[in-house]
Amino acid sequence: MAPSTSHASVLLVATILALLLAATPITCWRPWPHLKPNSSDLLYDSSKKFEGSSEFVHLRYHMGPVLTGNITVHTIWYGRWKKSQKKIIREFINSISTVNARPPSVSGWWRTVQLYTDQTGANISHTVHLGQEKNDRFYSHGKSLTRMSIQSVIKSAVTAKSKPLPTNPRNGLYLLLTSDDVYVQDFCGQVCGFHYFTFPSIVGYTLPYAWVGNSEKLCPGVCAYPFSVPKYIPGLKALKSPNGDVGVDGMISVIAHEIAELATNPLVNAWYAGQDPSFPVEIADLCEGIYGTGGGGSYTGQMLLDHDGATYNMNGIRRKFLVQWVWNHFVSYCTGPNALDQ
């Protein structure tokens, strides 16, 4: 979850630290509507100038590898996907490295991720590009997946007799995307997406991967916020999504979240806060729900309005996207390319 600000009471400080270190495990991501009433008051009372700033956040490097070589994202489309949906996601990934997008841009957002280094001082790669894809349109492992069966889906993709995905443990990321009629363990209740690495005993290789689900049919108010709103917040109006697809536009920020954390913590032993690698707080966890200047608690921050009334905060190659900010460890606050003080 997003970081806290300073408080006078030692008891409150201890409470905040406990929330930071325990509330968001490696395998969970959800936008802010999962916060319960008054929890945002605890975390954001007397907030400082910069979004999510806090001297209590101690993001440290734990000497593990980060992705310093050119990053290739291999995509597994699980279930039935429209061509238009695939185009939105592909363009977002391609936009990470583009130099042609108007500011504020997705590539500008990625520059914060690039600030992170390995033990040799090498930075996260500038280059992120699409690799090969695999379609699993017949739901080879069913429409209800567990965390372990997700690894089995990846195994099927890399060991397929026809056009298997390449295995590139050093700089390959494997992105499993499930369609809106697929349920994944803890989806909607605790999870909108997660990342980890595959087990050699299941897949045959140690491969960094992420899963993100399309929530449009199951829980858009939870995982596609602010393009859909949770039912337990009466009177809150959903914003218009920039690409006309609530589920996929909601997925974009989750995909960004997971790719940023895979780049900086691919084997769960590199950049994170906290002492327990089973429950780390990573660079995107610290900025959940923050999309612009002033963001924190129940406020997303100042975003941009397109000519058609759609809300976004970053430009891609041709499209617009809404993407959460990430933690900048040099200045100890969340940053994004649409910040008003840049």
Short mmCIF file of C-alpha atoms in Angstrom, two decimals:
data_model
loop_
_atom_site.label_atom_id
_atom_site.label_comp_id
_atom_site.label_asym_id
_atom_site.label_seq_id
_atom_site.Cartn_x
_atom_site.Cartn_y
_atom_site.Cartn_z
CA MET A 1 0.00 0.00 0.00
CA ALA A 2 1.08 3.63 -0.29
CA PRO A 3 3.50 5.03 2.29
CA SER A 4 2.56 6.95 5.41
CA THR A 5 3.53 10.41 6.60
CA SER A 6 5.01 11.47 9.95
CA HIS A 7 3.00 11.35 13.16
CA ALA A 8 3.93 12.41 16.66
CA SER A 9 2.78 9.32 18.45
CA VAL A 10 5.22 6.41 18.61
CA LEU A 11 2.26 4.06 18.70
CA LEU A 12 0.90 5.45 15.44
CA VAL A 13 4.33 5.18 13.85
CA ALA A 14 4.53 1.52 14.83
CA THR A 15 1.05 0.95 13.42
CA ILE A 16 1.95 2.58 10.13
CA LEU A 17 5.13 0.55 9.81
CA ALA A 18 3.19 -2.62 10.45
CA LEU A 19 0.77 -1.69 7.68
CA LEU A 20 3.59 -0.93 5.28
CA LEU A 21 5.42 -4.17 5.90
CA ALA A 22 2.48 -6.54 6.08
CA ALA A 23 -0.47 -5.24 4.09
CA THR A 24 0.82 -5.76 0.57
CA PRO A 25 2.61 -9.06 -0.08
CA ILE A 26 4.56 -9.80 -3.21
CA THR A 27 1.58 -11.50 -4.77
CA CYS A 28 -1.02 -8.78 -4.40
CA TRP A 29 -2.03 -5.55 -6.09
CA ARG A 30 -5.25 -3.63 -5.86
CA PRO A 31 -6.11 0.04 -6.38
CA TRP A 32 -7.20 2.10 -3.41
CA PRO A 33 -10.92 1.15 -3.06
CA HIS A 34 -9.93 -1.85 -0.91
CA LEU A 35 -9.03 0.61 1.88
CA LYS A 36 -11.55 0.60 4.68
CA PRO A 37 -13.15 3.77 6.05
CA ASN A 38 -10.72 6.03 7.92
CA SER A 39 -7.63 4.01 6.96
CA SER A 40 -6.64 6.70 4.48
CA ASP A 41 -6.86 9.28 7.27
CA LEU A 42 -4.26 7.32 9.21
CA LEU A 43 -1.92 7.05 6.27
CA TYR A 44 -2.23 10.53 4.84
CA ASP A 45 -2.93 12.89 7.73
CA SER A 46 -0.63 15.96 7.56
CA SER A 47 0.75 14.89 4.20
CA LYS A 48 3.86 16.61 2.92
CA LYS A 49 4.34 18.45 -0.36
CA PHE A 50 5.32 15.37 -2.31
CA GLU A 51 2.97 12.50 -2.98
CA GLY A 52 3.46 9.57 -0.64
CA SER A 53 6.63 11.03 0.89
CA SER A 54 7.78 9.48 4.13
CA GLU A 55 10.96 9.15 6.16
CA PHE A 56 9.56 5.89 7.48
CA VAL A 57 9.95 4.10 4.14
CA HIS A 58 13.31 2.36 3.92
CA LEU A 59 13.45 0.82 0.48
CA ARG A 60 16.71 -1.12 0.33
CA TYR A 61 18.68 -3.10 -2.19
CA HIS A 62 19.19 -6.71 -1.09
CA MET A 63 21.93 -7.56 -3.62
CA GLY A 64 19.78 -9.69 -5.95
CA PRO A 65 19.68 -9.30 -9.75
CA VAL A 66 17.65 -6.67 -11.56
CA LEU A 67 16.88 -6.52 -15.29
CA THR A 68 19.72 -4.48 -16.76
CA GLY A 69 19.68 -6.06 -20.24
CA ASN A 70 17.06 -5.42 -22.89
CA ILE A 71 13.75 -6.66 -21.48
CA THR A 72 11.50 -8.87 -23.57
CA VAL A 73 7.86 -9.35 -22.53
CA HIS A 74 6.40 -12.66 -23.71
CA THR A 75 2.61 -12.62 -23.47
CA ILE A 76 0.21 -15.50 -22.86
CA TRP A 77 -3.38 -14.64 -23.79
CA TYR A 78 -5.47 -17.03 -21.71
CA GLY A 79 -9.11 -17.28 -22.74
CA ARG A 80 -10.91 -15.29 -25.39
CA TRP A 81 -9.59 -11.85 -26.24
CA LYS A 82 -10.78 -9.30 -28.77
CA LYS A 83 -8.26 -7.95 -31.26
CA SER A 84 -9.00 -4.43 -30.02
CA GLN A 85 -8.12 -5.45 -26.46
CA LYS A 86 -4.81 -6.97 -27.51
CA LYS A 87 -3.93 -3.80 -29.43
CA ILE A 88 -4.38 -1.61 -26.35
CA ILE A 89 -2.10 -3.77 -24.20
CA ARG A 90 0.51 -4.24 -26.92
CA GLU A 91 0.74 -0.51 -27.51
CA PHE A 92 1.19 0.17 -23.82
CA ILE A 93 4.14 -2.23 -23.61
CA ASN A 94 5.65 -0.81 -26.79
CA SER A 95 5.22 2.69 -25.39
CA ILE A 96 7.57 2.01 -22.48
CA SER A 97 10.64 2.49 -24.65
CA THR A 98 9.38 4.81 -27.36
CA VAL A 99 11.03 8.19 -27.83
CA ASN A 100 8.25 9.61 -29.98
CA ALA A 101 5.38 10.01 -27.51
CA ARG A 102 4.27 13.45 -26.36
CA PRO A 103 4.96 14.30 -22.74
CA PRO A 104 3.80 13.30 -20.23
CA SER A 105 4.65 9.88 -21.61
CA VAL A 106 4.82 6.24 -20.58
CA SER A 107 8.54 6.31 -21.38
CA GLY A 108 8.87 9.25 -18.98
CA TRP A 109 7.22 7.11 -16.30
CA TRP A 110 9.71 4.30 -16.99
CA ARG A 111 12.65 6.65 -16.40
CA THR A 112 11.94 6.46 -12.67
CA VAL A 113 12.16 2.66 -12.86
CA GLN A 114 15.49 3.03 -14.68
CA LEU A 115 16.99 4.80 -11.65
CA TYR A 116 17.29 1.46 -9.87
CA THR A 117 20.60 -0.41 -10.20
CA ASP A 118 22.25 -3.73 -9.44
CA GLN A 119 25.35 -4.26 -7.28
CA THR A 120 27.63 -3.23 -10.17
CA GLY A 121 25.83 0.09 -10.57
CA ALA A 122 24.16 -0.92 -13.84
CA ASN A 123 20.71 0.62 -14.30
CA ILE A 124 17.46 -1.06 -15.24
CA SER A 125 17.28 -1.29 -19.01
CA HIS A 126 15.72 1.47 -21.08
CA THR A 127 14.54 -1.07 -23.64
CA VAL A 128 11.31 -2.99 -23.07
CA HIS A 129 9.76 -4.63 -26.08
CA LEU A 130 7.20 -7.25 -26.98
CA GLY A 131 8.45 -10.74 -27.53
CA GLN A 132 6.55 -13.75 -28.75
CA GLU A 133 2.93 -14.46 -27.86
CA LYS A 134 0.94 -17.58 -27.11
CA ASN A 135 -2.84 -17.89 -27.39
CA ASP A 136 -4.62 -20.27 -25.04
CA ARG A 137 -8.14 -19.55 -26.26
CA PHE A 138 -9.53 -22.95 -25.26
CA TYR A 139 -8.77 -22.57 -21.54
CA SER A 140 -6.32 -25.49 -21.36
CA HIS A 141 -6.34 -25.45 -17.55
CA GLY A 142 -9.98 -24.48 -17.08
CA LYS A 143 -11.70 -21.25 -16.13
CA SER A 144 -10.68 -21.31 -12.47
CA LEU A 145 -6.94 -21.12 -11.82
CA THR A 146 -4.86 -21.42 -8.67
CA ARG A 147 -1.44 -19.88 -8.16
CA MET A 148 0.13 -23.23 -8.91
CA SER A 149 -1.94 -23.87 -12.02
CA ILE A 150 -0.84 -20.48 -13.34
CA GLN A 151 2.69 -21.88 -13.38
CA SER A 152 1.35 -24.90 -15.26
CA VAL A 153 -0.14 -22.57 -17.89
CA ILE A 154 3.30 -21.00 -18.34
CA LYS A 155 4.87 -24.45 -18.59
CA SER A 156 2.42 -25.35 -21.36
CA ALA A 157 3.38 -22.18 -23.22
CA VAL A 158 7.15 -22.73 -23.06
CA THR A 159 7.00 -26.48 -23.79
CA ALA A 160 4.32 -26.45 -26.51
CA LYS A 161 5.06 -28.63 -29.53
CA SER A 162 3.98 -25.83 -31.85
CA LYS A 163 5.68 -22.42 -31.49
CA PRO A 164 6.67 -22.59 -27.81
CA LEU A 165 7.61 -19.37 -26.08
CA PRO A 166 11.39 -18.97 -25.75
CA THR A 167 12.93 -19.42 -22.30
CA ASN A 168 15.01 -16.40 -21.37
CA PRO A 169 15.54 -16.36 -17.59
CA ARG A 170 17.92 -13.37 -17.64
CA ASN A 171 15.87 -10.73 -19.43
CA GLY A 172 12.59 -12.36 -20.40
CA LEU A 173 9.36 -11.57 -18.57
CA TYR A 174 6.30 -13.77 -18.94
CA LEU A 175 2.98 -11.95 -18.78
CA LEU A 176 -0.08 -14.17 -18.31
CA LEU A 177 -3.30 -12.29 -19.03
CA THR A 178 -6.64 -13.93 -18.26
CA SER A 179 -9.87 -12.95 -20.00
CA ASP A 180 -12.92 -11.57 -18.23
CA ASP A 181 -14.53 -14.99 -17.77
CA VAL A 182 -11.60 -16.56 -15.89
CA TYR A 183 -11.35 -16.61 -12.12
CA VAL A 184 -7.93 -16.77 -10.45
CA GLN A 185 -7.31 -17.64 -6.81
CA ASP A 186 -7.98 -14.56 -4.63
CA PHE A 187 -8.96 -12.46 -7.67
CA CYS A 188 -11.15 -9.49 -6.71
CA GLY A 189 -11.04 -10.27 -3.01
CA GLN A 190 -7.32 -9.71 -2.47
CA VAL A 191 -5.67 -9.64 -5.87
CA CYS A 192 -5.86 -7.82 -9.21
CA GLY A 193 -2.45 -9.01 -10.32
CA PHE A 194 0.74 -10.46 -8.92
CA HIS A 195 4.28 -11.38 -9.86
CA TYR A 196 6.73 -14.06 -8.81
CA PHE A 197 9.03 -16.56 -10.51
CA THR A 198 8.35 -20.07 -11.76
CA PHE A 199 9.59 -23.14 -9.95
CA PRO A 200 11.96 -25.43 -11.88
CA SER A 201 10.09 -28.41 -10.39
CA ILE A 202 6.95 -27.30 -12.27
CA VAL A 203 8.13 -25.35 -15.32
CA GLY A 204 11.70 -26.59 -15.71
CA TYR A 205 13.11 -23.05 -15.44
CA THR A 206 13.19 -20.10 -13.05
CA LEU A 207 11.33 -17.45 -15.04
CA PRO A 208 10.06 -14.09 -13.71
CA TYR A 209 6.37 -13.81 -14.50
CA ALA A 210 3.28 -11.75 -13.75
CA TRP A 211 -0.41 -12.49 -13.93
CA VAL A 212 -3.07 -9.81 -14.48
CA GLY A 213 -6.78 -10.49 -14.93
CA ASN A 214 -9.51 -8.65 -16.83
CA SER A 215 -11.98 -7.71 -14.09
CA GLU A 216 -14.77 -6.29 -16.26
CA LYS A 217 -17.30 -9.05 -15.51
CA LEU A 218 -16.12 -10.10 -12.05
CA CYS A 219 -15.13 -6.95 -10.12
CA PRO A 220 -14.54 -3.79 -12.16
CA GLY A 221 -15.22 -1.59 -9.14
CA VAL A 222 -12.28 -3.22 -7.39
CA CYS A 223 -9.71 -3.75 -10.13
CA ALA A 224 -10.70 -1.26 -12.84
CA TYR A 225 -11.05 1.79 -10.60
CA PRO A 226 -11.50 4.69 -11.36
CA PHE A 227 -13.21 3.60 -14.61
CA SER A 228 -15.67 1.67 -12.47
CA VAL A 229 -16.45 2.34 -8.82
CA PRO A 230 -17.09 -0.04 -5.91
CA LYS A 231 -20.69 -0.44 -4.86
CA TYR A 232 -19.88 0.30 -1.22
CA ILE A 233 -18.98 3.93 -2.07
CA PRO A 234 -22.34 5.56 -2.92
CA GLY A 235 -22.33 8.71 -5.01
CA LEU A 236 -18.88 8.17 -6.49
CA LYS A 237 -18.92 8.58 -10.26
CA ALA A 238 -16.82 6.43 -12.57
CA LEU A 239 -14.46 8.20 -14.95
CA LYS A 240 -14.43 7.64 -18.70
CA SER A 241 -11.66 5.28 -19.77
CA PRO A 242 -9.21 6.53 -22.43
CA ASN A 243 -9.51 3.56 -24.81
CA GLY A 244 -13.18 2.70 -24.40
CA ASP A 245 -12.64 -0.61 -22.62
CA VAL A 246 -13.13 -0.45 -18.85
CA GLY A 247 -11.62 -3.86 -18.13
CA VAL A 248 -8.51 -3.45 -20.28
CA ASP A 249 -7.95 0.21 -19.39
CA GLY A 250 -8.06 -0.91 -15.76
CA MET A 251 -5.56 -3.67 -16.48
CA ILE A 252 -3.00 -1.24 -17.90
CA SER A 253 -2.02 0.23 -14.54
CA VAL A 254 -1.80 -3.24 -12.99
CA ILE A 255 0.40 -4.44 -15.86
CA ALA A 256 2.61 -1.38 -15.40
CA HIS A 257 2.79 -2.03 -11.65
CA GLU A 258 3.90 -5.62 -12.15
CA ILE A 259 6.42 -4.93 -14.94
CA ALA A 260 8.06 -2.21 -12.83
CA GLU A 261 8.39 -4.57 -9.89
CA LEU A 262 9.58 -7.47 -12.03
CA ALA A 263 12.33 -5.23 -13.41
CA THR A 264 13.50 -4.13 -9.97
CA ASN A 265 12.81 -7.30 -7.99
CA PRO A 266 12.51 -10.26 -10.39
CA LEU A 267 13.55 -12.98 -7.93
CA VAL A 268 12.24 -11.25 -4.79
CA ASN A 269 15.75 -10.51 -3.52
CA ALA A 270 16.56 -7.08 -4.95
CA TRP A 271 14.69 -3.79 -4.26
CA TYR A 272 12.03 -3.81 -1.56
CA ALA A 273 11.17 -2.47 1.89
CA GLY A 274 10.81 -4.71 4.91
CA GLN A 275 12.84 -7.56 6.34
CA ASP A 276 10.80 -10.49 5.05
CA PRO A 277 11.11 -11.20 1.30
CA SER A 278 7.84 -13.15 1.52
CA PHE A 279 6.05 -9.88 2.34
CA PRO A 280 8.03 -7.12 0.65
CA VAL A 281 6.77 -3.65 -0.17
CA GLU A 282 8.01 -2.81 -3.65
CA ILE A 283 8.39 0.33 -5.74
CA ALA A 284 4.84 0.28 -7.09
CA ASP A 285 3.20 -0.94 -3.87
CA LEU A 286 4.38 2.28 -2.23
CA CYS A 287 2.38 4.37 -4.71
CA GLU A 288 -0.86 2.43 -5.11
CA GLY A 289 -3.73 4.66 -6.15
CA ILE A 290 -1.52 7.69 -6.90
CA TYR A 291 -1.83 8.97 -10.47
CA GLY A 292 -0.98 12.64 -10.15
CA THR A 293 0.12 15.58 -8.03
CA GLY A 294 -1.55 15.67 -4.63
CA GLY A 295 -2.52 11.98 -4.73
CA GLY A 296 -2.96 10.02 -1.53
CA GLY A 297 -5.62 8.24 0.45
CA SER A 298 -8.88 8.35 -1.45
CA TYR A 299 -7.64 11.01 -3.89
CA THR A 300 -5.99 9.81 -7.09
CA GLY A 301 -4.18 13.09 -7.71
CA GLN A 302 -4.50 15.57 -10.57
CA MET A 303 -5.00 13.79 -13.88
CA LEU A 304 -5.61 14.92 -17.45
CA LEU A 305 -8.86 15.18 -19.37
CA ASP A 306 -8.95 14.30 -23.06
CA HIS A 307 -11.11 16.17 -25.59
CA ASP A 308 -13.72 13.40 -25.42
CA GLY A 309 -13.95 13.53 -21.64
CA ALA A 310 -11.74 10.52 -20.98
CA THR A 311 -9.29 10.57 -18.07
CA TYR A 312 -5.61 9.73 -18.48
CA ASN A 313 -2.19 10.80 -17.21
CA MET A 314 0.28 9.54 -19.84
CA ASN A 315 0.66 9.40 -23.60
CA GLY A 316 1.70 6.29 -25.44
CA ILE A 317 2.71 6.01 -29.08
CA ARG A 318 -0.81 6.82 -30.28
CA ARG A 319 -3.06 6.06 -27.32
CA LYS A 320 -3.49 7.52 -23.85
CA PHE A 321 -3.26 5.58 -20.60
CA LEU A 322 -3.86 5.94 -16.87
CA VAL A 323 -0.88 4.51 -14.97
CA GLN A 324 -0.04 4.70 -11.28
CA TRP A 325 3.17 6.39 -10.17
CA VAL A 326 6.21 4.57 -8.74
CA TRP A 327 8.59 5.23 -5.87
CA ASN A 328 11.72 7.30 -6.49
CA HIS A 329 14.30 6.16 -3.93
CA PHE A 330 16.56 9.18 -4.49
CA VAL A 331 13.96 11.65 -3.27
CA SER A 332 11.81 9.23 -1.21
CA TYR A 333 8.46 9.98 -2.75
CA CYS A 334 6.23 8.82 -5.61
CA THR A 335 6.91 10.40 -8.98
CA GLY A 336 5.30 10.44 -12.40
CA PRO A 337 5.75 12.28 -15.70
CA ASN A 338 2.56 14.32 -15.23
CA ALA A 339 3.69 15.91 -11.96
CA LEU A 340 2.83 19.59 -11.92
CA ASP A 341 6.19 20.62 -10.42
CA GLN A 342 8.27 19.16 -13.27
#
